[in-house]
PDB file of C-alpha atoms in Angstrom:
ATOM      1  CA  MET A   1       4.562  -9.304 -10.611  1.00 47.00           C
ATOM      2  CA  GLN A   2       2.449 -12.669 -10.624  1.00 47.00           C
ATOM      3  CA  LYS A   3       3.557 -16.092 -10.434  1.00 44.00           C
ATOM      4  CA  ASN A   4       3.729 -17.622 -14.149  1.00 46.00           C
ATOM      5  CA  SER A   5       0.593 -19.168 -14.992  1.00 45.00           C
ATOM      6  CA  ASN A   6       2.044 -22.292 -16.560  1.00 46.00           C
ATOM      7  CA  SER A   7       4.414 -22.947 -13.522  1.00 47.00           C
ATOM      8  CA  ALA A   8       2.978 -25.906 -11.224  1.00 60.00           C
ATOM      9  CA  ARG A   9       4.533 -24.832  -8.311  1.00 70.00           C
ATOM     10  CA  GLU A  10       2.635 -24.476  -5.077  1.00 87.00           C
ATOM     11  CA  THR A  11       2.953 -20.801  -3.859  1.00 89.00           C
ATOM     12  CA  ARG A  12       2.216 -19.189  -0.621  1.00 92.00           C
ATOM     13  CA  ASN A  13       1.995 -15.318   0.338  1.00 92.00           C
ATOM     14  CA  ILE A  14       4.305 -13.849   2.755  1.00 94.00           C
ATOM     15  CA  SER A  15       3.119 -10.782   4.915  1.00 93.00           C
ATOM     16  CA  GLU A  16       4.376  -7.444   4.104  1.00 94.00           C
ATOM     17  CA  PHE A  17       5.789  -7.054   7.458  1.00 96.00           C
ATOM     18  CA  GLU A  18       7.612 -10.703   7.538  1.00 96.00           C
ATOM     19  CA  THR A  19       8.900  -9.644   3.958  1.00 96.00           C
ATOM     20  CA  LYS A  20      10.258  -6.509   4.989  1.00 97.00           C
ATOM     21  CA  ALA A  21      12.107  -8.409   7.822  1.00 97.00           C
ATOM     22  CA  ILE A  22      13.386 -10.793   4.918  1.00 97.00           C
ATOM     23  CA  LEU A  23      14.423  -7.639   2.802  1.00 98.00           C
ATOM     24  CA  ARG A  24      16.400  -6.148   5.999  1.00 98.00           C
ATOM     25  CA  GLU A  25      18.161  -9.462   6.310  1.00 97.00           C
ATOM     26  CA  PHE A  26      19.835  -8.747   2.777  1.00 98.00           C
ATOM     27  CA  GLY A  27      20.688  -4.900   3.745  1.00 97.00           C
ATOM     28  CA  VAL A  28      17.501  -3.607   1.889  1.00 98.00           C
ATOM     29  CA  GLU A  29      16.354  -0.487   3.767  1.00 98.00           C
ATOM     30  CA  THR A  30      12.686  -0.227   5.035  1.00 98.00           C
ATOM     31  CA  PRO A  31      10.819   1.952   7.050  1.00 98.00           C
ATOM     32  CA  ARG A  32      10.820   1.917  11.118  1.00 97.00           C
ATOM     33  CA  GLY A  33       7.783  -0.290  11.863  1.00 97.00           C
ATOM     34  CA  ILE A  34       5.679  -2.421  14.293  1.00 97.00           C
ATOM     35  CA  LEU A  35       2.916  -4.925  14.124  1.00 97.00           C
ATOM     36  CA  VAL A  36       0.254  -4.573  16.342  1.00 96.00           C
ATOM     37  CA  ARG A  37      -3.238  -5.904  17.170  1.00 95.00           C
ATOM     38  CA  ASP A  38      -4.220  -3.340  19.207  1.00 93.00           C
ATOM     39  CA  LEU A  39      -3.350   0.179  20.197  1.00 92.00           C
ATOM     40  CA  PRO A  40      -0.094   0.197  22.395  1.00 89.00           C
ATOM     41  CA  GLU A  41      -0.009   2.632  25.257  1.00 87.00           C
ATOM     42  CA  LYS A  42       3.728   3.997  23.984  1.00 89.00           C
ATOM     43  CA  ILE A  43       4.819   4.058  20.443  1.00 92.00           C
ATOM     44  CA  GLU A  44       8.315   4.562  19.781  1.00 94.00           C
ATOM     45  CA  LEU A  45       8.041   5.975  16.031  1.00 97.00           C
ATOM     46  CA  ASN A  46       8.394   8.971  14.643  1.00 97.00           C
ATOM     47  CA  TYR A  47       5.189  10.754  13.500  1.00 97.00           C
ATOM     48  CA  PRO A  48       3.972  11.473  10.836  1.00 97.00           C
ATOM     49  CA  LEU A  49       2.844   7.465  10.517  1.00 98.00           C
ATOM     50  CA  VAL A  50       1.352   5.216   8.245  1.00 97.00           C
ATOM     51  CA  MET A  51      -1.282   2.300   9.134  1.00 97.00           C
ATOM     52  CA  LYS A  52      -1.840  -0.397   7.126  1.00 96.00           C
ATOM     53  CA  ILE A  53      -3.963  -3.817   7.595  1.00 94.00           C
ATOM     54  CA  SER A  54      -1.428  -6.759   7.703  1.00 93.00           C
ATOM     55  CA  ASP A  55      -3.050  -9.338   5.793  1.00 85.00           C
ATOM     56  CA  GLN A  56      -1.076 -11.812   3.095  1.00 78.00           C
ATOM     57  CA  ASN A  57      -3.925 -12.331   1.024  1.00 76.00           C
ATOM     58  CA  ILE A  58      -5.095  -8.820   0.451  1.00 76.00           C
ATOM     59  CA  ILE A  59      -3.064  -7.633  -2.503  1.00 71.00           C
ATOM     60  CA  HIS A  60      -4.415  -3.867  -3.053  1.00 76.00           C
ATOM     61  CA  LYS A  61      -4.804  -2.633   0.405  1.00 84.00           C
ATOM     62  CA  SER A  62      -5.494   0.928  -0.587  1.00 81.00           C
ATOM     63  CA  ASP A  63      -8.233  -0.395  -3.035  1.00 78.00           C
ATOM     64  CA  ILE A  64     -10.123  -1.474   0.250  1.00 82.00           C
ATOM     65  CA  GLY A  65      -9.491   1.364   2.781  1.00 83.00           C
ATOM     66  CA  GLY A  66      -6.632  -0.586   4.205  1.00 90.00           C
ATOM     67  CA  VAL A  67      -4.184   2.154   4.434  1.00 94.00           C
ATOM     68  CA  ARG A  68      -4.121   5.394   6.210  1.00 95.00           C
ATOM     69  CA  LEU A  69      -1.278   8.070   5.570  1.00 95.00           C
ATOM     70  CA  GLY A  70      -0.309  11.544   7.518  1.00 95.00           C
ATOM     71  CA  ILE A  71      -0.917  10.333  10.714  1.00 97.00           C
ATOM     72  CA  ARG A  72       0.570  13.412  12.568  1.00 96.00           C
ATOM     73  CA  ASP A  73      -0.298  12.567  16.363  1.00 95.00           C
ATOM     74  CA  LEU A  74      -1.566  10.854  19.115  1.00 94.00           C
ATOM     75  CA  GLU A  75      -5.065  12.077  18.399  1.00 95.00           C
ATOM     76  CA  SER A  76      -5.239  10.937  14.736  1.00 96.00           C
ATOM     77  CA  LEU A  77      -3.592   7.774  15.465  1.00 96.00           C
ATOM     78  CA  LYS A  78      -6.333   7.375  17.670  1.00 95.00           C
ATOM     79  CA  ASP A  79      -9.094   7.714  14.892  1.00 95.00           C
ATOM     80  CA  ALA A  80      -7.371   5.817  12.602  1.00 95.00           C
ATOM     81  CA  PHE A  81      -7.065   2.883  14.489  1.00 95.00           C
ATOM     82  CA  ASN A  82     -10.376   2.784  15.558  1.00 94.00           C
ATOM     83  CA  ASP A  83     -11.753   2.909  12.037  1.00 94.00           C
ATOM     84  CA  MET A  84      -9.413   0.258  10.581  1.00 94.00           C
ATOM     85  CA  LYS A  85     -10.473  -2.024  13.874  1.00 93.00           C
ATOM     86  CA  ALA A  86     -14.094  -1.148  12.697  1.00 93.00           C
ATOM     87  CA  ARG A  87     -13.407  -2.001   9.018  1.00 91.00           C
ATOM     88  CA  PHE A  88     -11.007  -5.230  10.064  1.00 93.00           C
ATOM     89  CA  PRO A  89     -11.836  -6.403  13.194  1.00 91.00           C
ATOM     90  CA  GLY A  90      -9.602  -9.404  14.653  1.00 89.00           C
ATOM     91  CA  SER A  91      -6.742  -7.784  12.101  1.00 93.00           C
ATOM     92  CA  GLU A  92      -3.373  -7.234  12.761  1.00 95.00           C
ATOM     93  CA  PHE A  93      -1.913  -3.899  11.916  1.00 97.00           C
ATOM     94  CA  ILE A  94       1.578  -2.492  10.721  1.00 97.00           C
ATOM     95  CA  LEU A  95       2.107   1.291  11.881  1.00 97.00           C
ATOM     96  CA  GLU A  96       5.505   2.322  10.204  1.00 98.00           C
ATOM     97  CA  GLU A  97       7.100   6.000  10.168  1.00 98.00           C
ATOM     98  CA  THR A  98       6.366   7.651   6.723  1.00 97.00           C
ATOM     99  CA  ALA A  99       9.662   7.036   4.008  1.00 95.00           C
ATOM    100  CA  PRO A 100      11.282  10.532   3.019  1.00 92.00           C
ATOM    101  CA  ALA A 101       9.850  12.302  -0.202  1.00 92.00           C
ATOM    102  CA  GLY A 102      11.926  11.288  -3.287  1.00 93.00           C
ATOM    103  CA  VAL A 103      11.654   9.570  -6.908  1.00 92.00           C
ATOM    104  CA  GLU A 104       9.509   6.181  -6.803  1.00 93.00           C
ATOM    105  CA  PHE A 105      10.927   3.359  -8.594  1.00 94.00           C
ATOM    106  CA  ILE A 106       9.487  -0.463  -8.506  1.00 94.00           C
ATOM    107  CA  ALA A 107      12.053  -3.677  -8.547  1.00 97.00           C
ATOM    108  CA  GLY A 108      10.880  -7.329  -8.312  1.00 95.00           C
ATOM    109  CA  VAL A 109      11.623 -10.946  -9.127  1.00 97.00           C
ATOM    110  CA  ILE A 110       9.746 -13.202 -10.775  1.00 95.00           C
ATOM    111  CA  ARG A 111      10.900 -16.954 -11.658  1.00 95.00           C
ATOM    112  CA  ASP A 112      10.673 -17.575 -15.757  1.00 93.00           C
ATOM    113  CA  PRO A 113      10.089 -21.270 -16.777  1.00 92.00           C
ATOM    114  CA  VAL A 114      13.134 -20.729 -18.924  1.00 92.00           C
ATOM    115  CA  PHE A 115      15.664 -18.324 -17.567  1.00 91.00           C
ATOM    116  CA  GLY A 116      15.169 -18.829 -13.895  1.00 94.00           C
ATOM    117  CA  HIS A 117      14.753 -15.801 -11.271  1.00 97.00           C
ATOM    118  CA  VAL A 118      14.902 -12.528 -13.312  1.00 98.00           C
ATOM    119  CA  LEU A 119      14.903  -9.457 -11.601  1.00 98.00           C
ATOM    120  CA  MET A 120      13.243  -6.139 -12.873  1.00 96.00           C
ATOM    121  CA  LEU A 121      13.877  -2.442 -12.492  1.00 96.00           C
ATOM    122  CA  GLY A 122      10.829   0.355 -13.442  1.00 94.00           C
ATOM    123  CA  THR A 123       9.612   3.250 -12.708  1.00 86.00           C
ATOM    124  CA  GLY A 124       7.486   3.317  -9.431  1.00 79.00           C
ATOM    125  CA  GLY A 125       4.359   4.254  -7.744  1.00 66.00           C
ATOM    126  CA  ILE A 126       1.024   5.292  -9.430  1.00 60.00           C
ATOM    127  CA  TYR A 127       2.673   5.217 -12.742  1.00 57.00           C
ATOM    128  CA  THR A 128       4.436   2.006 -12.936  1.00 60.00           C
ATOM    129  CA  GLU A 129       1.143   0.453 -15.526  1.00 61.00           C
ATOM    130  CA  LEU A 130       0.848   3.610 -16.990  1.00 56.00           C
ATOM    131  CA  PHE A 131       4.453   4.128 -18.577  1.00 59.00           C
ATOM    132  CA  ARG A 132       5.635   0.365 -18.233  1.00 74.00           C
ATOM    133  CA  ASP A 133       9.411   1.507 -17.840  1.00 83.00           C
ATOM    134  CA  VAL A 134      11.139  -1.364 -17.039  1.00 92.00           C
ATOM    135  CA  VAL A 135      14.212  -3.887 -17.610  1.00 95.00           C
ATOM    136  CA  PHE A 136      14.910  -6.797 -16.924  1.00 96.00           C
ATOM    137  CA  ARG A 137      18.184  -8.876 -16.159  1.00 97.00           C
ATOM    138  CA  LYS A 138      18.986 -12.516 -15.648  1.00 97.00           C
ATOM    139  CA  ILE A 139      19.721 -13.172 -11.724  1.00 97.00           C
ATOM    140  CA  PRO A 140      22.703 -13.271 -10.407  1.00 97.00           C
ATOM    141  CA  VAL A 141      22.769  -9.341 -10.564  1.00 98.00           C
ATOM    142  CA  GLY A 142      26.293  -7.525  -9.789  1.00 97.00           C
ATOM    143  CA  ARG A 143      27.074  -3.958  -9.482  1.00 97.00           C
ATOM    144  CA  GLU A 144      27.665  -3.463 -13.077  1.00 97.00           C
ATOM    145  CA  ASP A 145      24.602  -5.008 -14.465  1.00 97.00           C
ATOM    146  CA  ALA A 146      22.679  -2.987 -11.711  1.00 97.00           C
ATOM    147  CA  VAL A 147      24.035   0.012 -13.017  1.00 97.00           C
ATOM    148  CA  ASP A 148      23.112  -0.943 -16.767  1.00 97.00           C
ATOM    149  CA  MET A 149      19.497  -1.494 -15.716  1.00 96.00           C
ATOM    150  CA  ILE A 150      19.516   2.025 -14.000  1.00 95.00           C
ATOM    151  CA  ASN A 151      20.686   3.404 -17.162  1.00 94.00           C
ATOM    152  CA  GLY A 152      18.360   1.472 -18.988  1.00 93.00           C
ATOM    153  CA  ILE A 153      15.188   3.466 -17.791  1.00 92.00           C
ATOM    154  CA  LYS A 154      13.807   7.008 -17.805  1.00 87.00           C
ATOM    155  CA  SER A 155      13.732   7.451 -14.240  1.00 87.00           C
ATOM    156  CA  GLY A 156      17.793   6.774 -14.282  1.00 86.00           C
ATOM    157  CA  GLN A 157      18.019  10.166 -14.973  1.00 87.00           C
ATOM    158  CA  PHE A 158      17.582  11.558 -11.522  1.00 88.00           C
ATOM    159  CA  CYS A 159      20.971   9.891 -10.862  1.00 85.00           C
ATOM    160  CA  LYS A 160      22.610  12.888 -12.214  1.00 84.00           C
ATOM    161  CA  GLY A 161      19.869  15.292 -11.364  1.00 79.00           C
ATOM    162  CA  PHE A 162      16.753  16.613 -13.372  1.00 81.00           C
ATOM    163  CA  ARG A 163      14.857  19.773 -12.149  1.00 80.00           C
ATOM    164  CA  GLY A 164      16.269  19.978  -9.281  1.00 80.00           C
ATOM    165  CA  VAL A 165      16.217  16.612  -7.787  1.00 81.00           C
ATOM    166  CA  LYS A 166      18.409  14.055  -7.570  1.00 88.00           C
ATOM    167  CA  VAL A 167      18.450  10.536  -5.886  1.00 90.00           C
ATOM    168  CA  ASP A 168      21.546   8.322  -4.629  1.00 92.00           C
ATOM    169  CA  CYS A 169      22.205   6.003  -7.499  1.00 92.00           C
ATOM    170  CA  GLY A 170      25.036   3.997  -5.575  1.00 95.00           C
ATOM    171  CA  LEU A 171      22.287   3.146  -3.111  1.00 97.00           C
ATOM    172  CA  LEU A 172      19.614   2.214  -5.498  1.00 96.00           C
ATOM    173  CA  VAL A 173      22.694  -0.159  -7.067  1.00 97.00           C
ATOM    174  CA  ASN A 174      22.794  -1.459  -3.721  1.00 97.00           C
ATOM    175  CA  LEU A 175      19.361  -2.658  -3.203  1.00 98.00           C
ATOM    176  CA  LEU A 176      19.423  -4.000  -6.751  1.00 98.00           C
ATOM    177  CA  VAL A 177      22.114  -6.401  -5.778  1.00 98.00           C
ATOM    178  CA  ASN A 178      21.059  -6.957  -2.315  1.00 98.00           C
ATOM    179  CA  ILE A 179      18.007  -8.376  -3.938  1.00 98.00           C
ATOM    180  CA  SER A 180      19.508 -10.534  -6.207  1.00 98.00           C
ATOM    181  CA  LYS A 181      21.045 -12.142  -3.372  1.00 97.00           C
ATOM    182  CA  MET A 182      18.036 -12.839  -1.791  1.00 96.00           C
ATOM    183  CA  ALA A 183      17.058 -14.725  -4.692  1.00 95.00           C
ATOM    184  CA  THR A 184      20.252 -16.902  -4.907  1.00 95.00           C
ATOM    185  CA  SER A 185      20.681 -17.284  -1.104  1.00 94.00           C
ATOM    186  CA  GLY A 186      18.674 -20.525  -1.086  1.00 88.00           C
ATOM    187  CA  LYS A 187      17.256 -19.477   2.016  1.00 92.00           C
ATOM    188  CA  TYR A 188      13.994 -18.551   0.843  1.00 93.00           C
ATOM    189  CA  ASP A 189      12.518 -19.734  -2.453  1.00 93.00           C
ATOM    190  CA  VAL A 190      11.552 -17.201  -4.340  1.00 96.00           C
ATOM    191  CA  GLU A 191       8.367 -17.319  -6.442  1.00 96.00           C
ATOM    192  CA  SER A 192       7.838 -13.579  -6.808  1.00 96.00           C
ATOM    193  CA  LEU A 193       8.850 -10.494  -5.100  1.00 97.00           C
ATOM    194  CA  ASP A 194       7.314  -6.892  -5.815  1.00 95.00           C
ATOM    195  CA  VAL A 195       8.798  -4.097  -4.246  1.00 96.00           C
ATOM    196  CA  ASN A 196       6.743  -1.009  -5.139  1.00 92.00           C
ATOM    197  CA  PRO A 197       7.448   1.789  -4.364  1.00 93.00           C
ATOM    198  CA  ILE A 198      11.087   2.074  -3.754  1.00 96.00           C
ATOM    199  CA  ILE A 199      11.372   5.803  -2.505  1.00 96.00           C
ATOM    200  CA  ALA A 200      14.876   7.379  -3.825  1.00 95.00           C
ATOM    201  CA  SER A 201      16.244  10.558  -2.493  1.00 93.00           C
ATOM    202  CA  GLU A 202      19.864  11.865  -2.060  1.00 92.00           C
ATOM    203  CA  HIS A 203      20.275  10.438   1.080  1.00 93.00           C
ATOM    204  CA  SER A 204      18.339   6.939   1.217  1.00 95.00           C
ATOM    205  CA  VAL A 205      16.777   4.252  -1.088  1.00 97.00           C
ATOM    206  CA  VAL A 206      13.459   2.889   1.078  1.00 97.00           C
ATOM    207  CA  ALA A 207      11.316   0.080   0.033  1.00 97.00           C
ATOM    208  CA  VAL A 208       8.325   1.004   1.313  1.00 96.00           C
ATOM    209  CA  ASP A 209       6.082  -1.695   0.306  1.00 94.00           C
ATOM    210  CA  ALA A 210       6.619  -5.155  -0.685  1.00 95.00           C
ATOM    211  CA  LYS A 211       4.867  -8.715  -1.567  1.00 94.00           C
ATOM    212  CA  LEU A 212       6.508 -11.950  -1.551  1.00 96.00           C
ATOM    213  CA  SER A 213       5.543 -15.504  -2.738  1.00 95.00           C
ATOM    214  CA  VAL A 214       7.478 -18.141  -1.977  1.00 95.00           C
ATOM    215  CA  SER A 215       7.529 -21.944  -3.304  1.00 90.00           C
TER     216      SER A 215
END
């Protein structure tokens, strides 16, 4: 989700690690993780892990080899770390626990020049641009609005269960309401927020990746 090109606001990007810390302030669940420059002697995270380059100016980390998935033990972590350090010398890296499997959603905030902050929800992951299955609501968004948004996209069918897959859409409602509160709190001057994917299951709704731009 990009800033409106007609806006004269000056914006700055917030790192993924800091963005997730901000989301947690408002009750949004994210994977447990740490920010490191070198490999620690001891890591109090549960395998499998994900490793990502931490750079707020890199939008698509996977496209440049900045993400490693499925790190299952210390040996594979060392291999991943050596490879990433060689690719991105001097950079910081995020080490995170892998989120549980589930249905992928996308949510975000844009600042519309007419309506102000607007919340978006849609089918997430690799299908976001393919299906363009999205809905929008003007912020603030309450629980009834959030339920309507979920019912307005095809992936909302997973709330009732579809082919043996079901998600806890009460937790997804909480996430949408909490993102709305973040945008209206006044603590952060949100220009745009992109949370993709959000992985929803019967037991959790986790914001796996997030990009934030503030004015």
